[in-house]
Amino acid sequence: EKSPLVTEKPGVEELGDVPWFPRRIADLDKVSNRVLMYGDALDADHPGFKDPVYRERRKMYADIAYNYKQGERIPRIEYTEQEKETWRTIYRELNRLYPLYACREFLVNLPLLQLYAGYSEHCLPQLEDVSYFLSEKTGFVLRPVAGYLSSRDFLSGLAFRVFYCTQYIRHHKDPFYTPEPDCCHELLGHVPM
């Protein structure tokens, strides 16, 4: 009996009702901009909603992500002093908590990120530097993203060893809260794992 996934042409598969999905790493360019929320648009209850400077920075970060093509170098960011201070506040507090709550693998990898990928209290690491480190250590790379992706699109990236990471940082008004993942969440929470 003939498989329903095979067409009459030898070697050509037909997936029927299965929605399109990336089959090559370059296909991630087609899904990486399908941001479900945030990006350069903020909800009225977002801490940065009424801050025009923050909103302009978010637009800049979103434009970088929207224009990025897989395999390009990730653009370097000149973070503002306020963004660096927000990072510093979060970095200090989490480094105080990591020895108490982080798993062994996390605690082994964080000093390596500090040594080789630019992690420090005084500056935000650049995604390109972190991506290079991860590529050498694990085969994973980072890709800038403007905001939330669907689980399907996010997991499509992981299938190609691509981890989506924002370049924006949460609003300084409340450094220990953000309604969406930001670079602190991803670089200080996920990447060391």
mmCIF file of C-alpha atoms in Angstrom:
data_model
loop_
_atom_site.group_PDB
_atom_site.id
_atom_site.type_symbol
_atom_site.label_atom_id
_atom_site.label_comp_id
_atom_site.label_asym_id
_atom_site.label_seq_id
_atom_site.Cartn_x
_atom_site.Cartn_y
_atom_site.Cartn_z
ATOM 1 C CA GLU A 1 0.000 0.000 0.000
ATOM 2 C CA LYS A 2 1.319 3.432 -0.959
ATOM 3 C CA SER A 3 2.208 5.887 1.825
ATOM 4 C CA PRO A 4 -0.031 8.979 1.887
ATOM 5 C CA LEU A 5 3.111 11.132 2.272
ATOM 6 C CA VAL A 6 4.663 10.109 -1.035
ATOM 7 C CA THR A 7 3.599 11.613 -4.360
ATOM 8 C CA GLU A 8 3.898 10.048 -7.783
ATOM 9 C CA LYS A 9 7.294 11.754 -8.304
ATOM 10 C CA PRO A 10 10.123 9.675 -6.825
ATOM 11 C CA GLY A 11 11.925 11.462 -3.990
ATOM 12 C CA VAL A 12 9.323 14.206 -3.527
ATOM 13 C CA GLU A 13 7.388 14.157 -0.306
ATOM 14 C CA GLU A 14 3.968 15.702 0.058
ATOM 15 C CA LEU A 15 2.988 16.538 3.608
ATOM 16 C CA GLY A 16 -0.718 16.920 2.970
ATOM 17 C CA ASP A 17 -2.334 18.946 5.742
ATOM 18 C CA VAL A 18 0.900 19.546 7.687
ATOM 19 C CA PRO A 19 1.623 23.300 7.803
ATOM 20 C CA TRP A 20 4.873 24.496 6.264
ATOM 21 C CA PHE A 21 7.894 24.286 8.543
ATOM 22 C CA PRO A 22 11.591 25.155 8.126
ATOM 23 C CA ARG A 23 13.578 22.363 6.525
ATOM 24 C CA ARG A 24 16.869 24.261 6.202
ATOM 25 C CA ILE A 25 18.496 26.692 8.610
ATOM 26 C CA ALA A 26 18.046 29.512 6.063
ATOM 27 C CA ASP A 27 14.282 28.920 6.292
ATOM 28 C CA LEU A 28 14.402 30.440 9.784
ATOM 29 C CA ASP A 29 14.449 33.826 8.033
ATOM 30 C CA LYS A 30 10.811 33.106 7.107
ATOM 31 C CA VAL A 31 9.637 32.489 10.699
ATOM 32 C CA SER A 32 11.877 34.672 12.840
ATOM 33 C CA ASN A 33 9.863 37.834 12.292
ATOM 34 C CA ARG A 34 6.473 36.352 13.161
ATOM 35 C CA VAL A 35 6.468 38.059 16.538
ATOM 36 C CA LEU A 36 3.265 37.434 18.477
ATOM 37 C CA MET A 37 3.565 40.317 20.911
ATOM 38 C CA TYR A 38 5.798 43.181 21.934
ATOM 39 C CA GLY A 39 8.602 43.660 19.436
ATOM 40 C CA ASP A 40 8.465 47.405 18.879
ATOM 41 C CA ALA A 41 4.846 47.683 20.086
ATOM 42 C CA LEU A 42 4.252 47.709 23.839
ATOM 43 C CA ASP A 43 1.025 47.117 25.759
ATOM 44 C CA ALA A 44 -0.302 50.013 27.828
ATOM 45 C CA ASP A 45 0.606 48.195 31.069
ATOM 46 C CA HIS A 46 4.252 47.654 30.007
ATOM 47 C CA PRO A 47 6.656 49.591 32.314
ATOM 48 C CA GLY A 48 8.196 51.340 29.289
ATOM 49 C CA PHE A 49 4.933 52.220 27.518
ATOM 50 C CA LYS A 50 5.025 55.934 28.426
ATOM 51 C CA ASP A 51 8.793 56.334 27.988
ATOM 52 C CA PRO A 52 9.509 57.672 24.458
ATOM 53 C CA VAL A 53 13.273 57.068 24.730
ATOM 54 C CA TYR A 54 12.723 53.437 25.755
ATOM 55 C CA ARG A 55 10.191 52.939 22.956
ATOM 56 C CA GLU A 56 12.619 54.343 20.394
ATOM 57 C CA ARG A 57 15.339 51.972 21.626
ATOM 58 C CA ARG A 58 12.913 49.050 21.391
ATOM 59 C CA LYS A 59 12.148 50.017 17.799
ATOM 60 C CA MET A 60 15.878 50.049 17.021
ATOM 61 C CA TYR A 61 16.316 46.548 18.519
ATOM 62 C CA ALA A 62 13.275 45.258 16.634
ATOM 63 C CA ASP A 63 14.586 46.659 13.332
ATOM 64 C CA ILE A 64 17.907 44.863 13.864
ATOM 65 C CA ALA A 65 16.096 41.576 14.454
ATOM 66 C CA TYR A 66 13.674 42.055 11.542
ATOM 67 C CA ASN A 67 16.540 42.747 9.121
ATOM 68 C CA TYR A 68 18.867 39.991 10.322
ATOM 69 C CA LYS A 69 19.505 37.061 7.959
ATOM 70 C CA GLN A 70 20.699 33.685 9.218
ATOM 71 C CA GLY A 71 24.468 33.385 9.125
ATOM 72 C CA GLU A 72 25.205 37.119 9.238
ATOM 73 C CA ARG A 73 27.224 38.606 12.072
ATOM 74 C CA ILE A 74 24.917 39.868 14.803
ATOM 75 C CA PRO A 75 25.107 43.673 14.970
ATOM 76 C CA ARG A 76 26.858 45.066 18.041
ATOM 77 C CA ILE A 77 24.858 47.342 20.325
ATOM 78 C CA GLU A 78 26.008 50.500 22.047
ATOM 79 C CA TYR A 79 24.009 50.180 25.252
ATOM 80 C CA THR A 80 23.112 53.374 27.090
ATOM 81 C CA GLU A 81 24.336 54.093 30.615
ATOM 82 C CA GLN A 82 20.802 53.536 31.877
ATOM 83 C CA GLU A 83 20.631 50.130 30.158
ATOM 84 C CA LYS A 84 24.031 49.214 31.616
ATOM 85 C CA GLU A 85 22.863 50.248 35.086
ATOM 86 C CA THR A 86 19.748 48.067 34.743
ATOM 87 C CA TRP A 87 21.972 45.138 33.698
ATOM 88 C CA ARG A 88 24.342 45.827 36.605
ATOM 89 C CA THR A 89 21.497 45.806 39.151
ATOM 90 C CA ILE A 90 20.135 42.496 37.864
ATOM 91 C CA TYR A 91 23.576 40.924 37.376
ATOM 92 C CA ARG A 92 24.647 41.683 40.959
ATOM 93 C CA GLU A 93 21.469 40.284 42.485
ATOM 94 C CA LEU A 94 21.451 37.117 40.383
ATOM 95 C CA ASN A 95 25.137 36.470 41.059
ATOM 96 C CA ARG A 96 24.292 36.656 44.755
ATOM 97 C CA LEU A 97 21.508 34.080 44.256
ATOM 98 C CA TYR A 98 23.160 31.671 41.798
ATOM 99 C CA PRO A 99 25.308 29.846 44.389
ATOM 100 C CA LEU A 100 22.174 29.175 46.427
ATOM 101 C CA TYR A 101 19.787 28.084 43.675
ATOM 102 C CA ALA A 102 21.517 27.375 40.345
ATOM 103 C CA CYS A 103 22.334 23.847 39.219
ATOM 104 C CA ARG A 104 25.891 22.575 38.898
ATOM 105 C CA GLU A 105 25.974 22.929 35.085
ATOM 106 C CA PHE A 106 24.926 26.558 35.336
ATOM 107 C CA LEU A 107 27.597 27.271 37.944
ATOM 108 C CA VAL A 108 30.266 25.634 35.765
ATOM 109 C CA ASN A 109 29.282 27.568 32.625
ATOM 110 C CA LEU A 110 28.794 31.063 34.063
ATOM 111 C CA PRO A 111 32.524 31.640 34.776
ATOM 112 C CA LEU A 112 33.303 30.484 31.220
ATOM 113 C CA LEU A 113 30.857 33.049 29.848
ATOM 114 C CA GLN A 114 32.525 35.672 32.017
ATOM 115 C CA LEU A 115 35.948 34.667 30.743
ATOM 116 C CA TYR A 116 35.179 34.152 27.049
ATOM 117 C CA ALA A 117 31.895 35.861 26.151
ATOM 118 C CA GLY A 118 31.986 39.261 27.823
ATOM 119 C CA TYR A 119 29.741 38.599 30.809
ATOM 120 C CA SER A 120 30.455 41.108 33.549
ATOM 121 C CA GLU A 121 28.733 43.429 35.926
ATOM 122 C CA HIS A 122 29.941 46.452 33.984
ATOM 123 C CA CYS A 123 28.678 45.779 30.488
ATOM 124 C CA LEU A 124 26.086 43.755 28.650
ATOM 125 C CA PRO A 125 27.599 40.980 26.570
ATOM 126 C CA GLN A 126 27.213 41.268 22.816
ATOM 127 C CA LEU A 127 25.121 38.533 21.207
ATOM 128 C CA GLU A 128 27.797 37.957 18.551
ATOM 129 C CA ASP A 129 30.405 37.190 21.248
ATOM 130 C CA VAL A 130 28.055 34.901 23.165
ATOM 131 C CA SER A 131 27.000 33.174 19.941
ATOM 132 C CA TYR A 132 30.623 32.489 19.000
ATOM 133 C CA PHE A 133 31.314 31.025 22.447
ATOM 134 C CA LEU A 134 28.197 28.832 22.320
ATOM 135 C CA SER A 135 29.000 27.676 18.804
ATOM 136 C CA GLU A 136 32.456 26.535 19.846
ATOM 137 C CA LYS A 137 31.235 24.862 23.045
ATOM 138 C CA THR A 138 27.861 23.398 22.017
ATOM 139 C CA GLY A 139 27.173 23.948 18.318
ATOM 140 C CA PHE A 140 24.331 26.349 19.171
ATOM 141 C CA VAL A 141 24.225 29.916 17.862
ATOM 142 C CA LEU A 142 22.161 32.922 18.868
ATOM 143 C CA ARG A 143 19.800 34.798 16.594
ATOM 144 C CA PRO A 144 18.344 38.211 17.442
ATOM 145 C CA VAL A 145 14.574 38.320 17.762
ATOM 146 C CA ALA A 146 12.201 41.267 18.215
ATOM 147 C CA GLY A 147 9.844 39.650 20.742
ATOM 148 C CA TYR A 148 7.710 36.596 21.484
ATOM 149 C CA LEU A 149 7.568 33.857 18.874
ATOM 150 C CA SER A 150 5.069 31.035 18.823
ATOM 151 C CA SER A 151 6.260 27.837 20.456
ATOM 152 C CA ARG A 152 6.324 26.260 17.008
ATOM 153 C CA ASP A 153 8.619 28.935 15.546
ATOM 154 C CA PHE A 154 10.842 29.007 18.650
ATOM 155 C CA LEU A 155 11.236 25.216 18.567
ATOM 156 C CA SER A 156 11.956 25.334 14.834
ATOM 157 C CA GLY A 157 15.029 27.378 15.725
ATOM 158 C CA LEU A 158 16.127 24.884 18.362
ATOM 159 C CA ALA A 159 15.840 22.085 15.786
ATOM 160 C CA PHE A 160 18.688 23.836 13.926
ATOM 161 C CA ARG A 161 20.605 24.632 17.142
ATOM 162 C CA VAL A 162 19.557 28.283 16.954
ATOM 163 C CA PHE A 163 18.494 29.998 20.169
ATOM 164 C CA TYR A 164 16.455 33.166 19.738
ATOM 165 C CA CYS A 165 17.629 35.995 21.958
ATOM 166 C CA THR A 166 16.474 39.583 22.315
ATOM 167 C CA GLN A 167 18.944 42.451 22.450
ATOM 168 C CA TYR A 168 16.685 44.825 24.363
ATOM 169 C CA ILE A 169 16.703 45.092 28.133
ATOM 170 C CA ARG A 170 13.748 45.590 30.437
ATOM 171 C CA HIS A 171 12.717 49.068 31.539
ATOM 172 C CA HIS A 172 14.867 50.613 34.269
ATOM 173 C CA LYS A 173 11.825 51.587 36.342
ATOM 174 C CA ASP A 174 11.434 48.015 37.572
ATOM 175 C CA PRO A 175 14.620 45.998 36.944
ATOM 176 C CA PHE A 176 13.301 42.856 38.638
ATOM 177 C CA TYR A 177 10.152 42.646 36.509
ATOM 178 C CA THR A 178 9.477 42.379 32.808
ATOM 179 C CA PRO A 179 6.274 41.241 31.112
ATOM 180 C CA GLU A 180 8.293 39.546 28.359
ATOM 181 C CA PRO A 181 11.671 37.866 28.004
ATOM 182 C CA ASP A 182 14.551 40.300 27.530
ATOM 183 C CA CYS A 183 18.316 39.888 27.190
ATOM 184 C CA CYS A 184 18.672 39.526 30.986
ATOM 185 C CA HIS A 185 16.185 36.644 30.996
ATOM 186 C CA GLU A 186 17.895 34.919 28.093
ATOM 187 C CA LEU A 187 21.573 35.683 28.773
ATOM 188 C CA LEU A 188 21.442 35.255 32.544
ATOM 189 C CA GLY A 189 18.782 32.557 32.681
ATOM 190 C CA HIS A 190 18.967 30.295 29.623
ATOM 191 C CA VAL A 191 22.393 30.680 28.022
ATOM 192 C CA PRO A 192 24.484 29.370 30.942
ATOM 193 C CA MET A 193 22.512 26.119 30.770
#
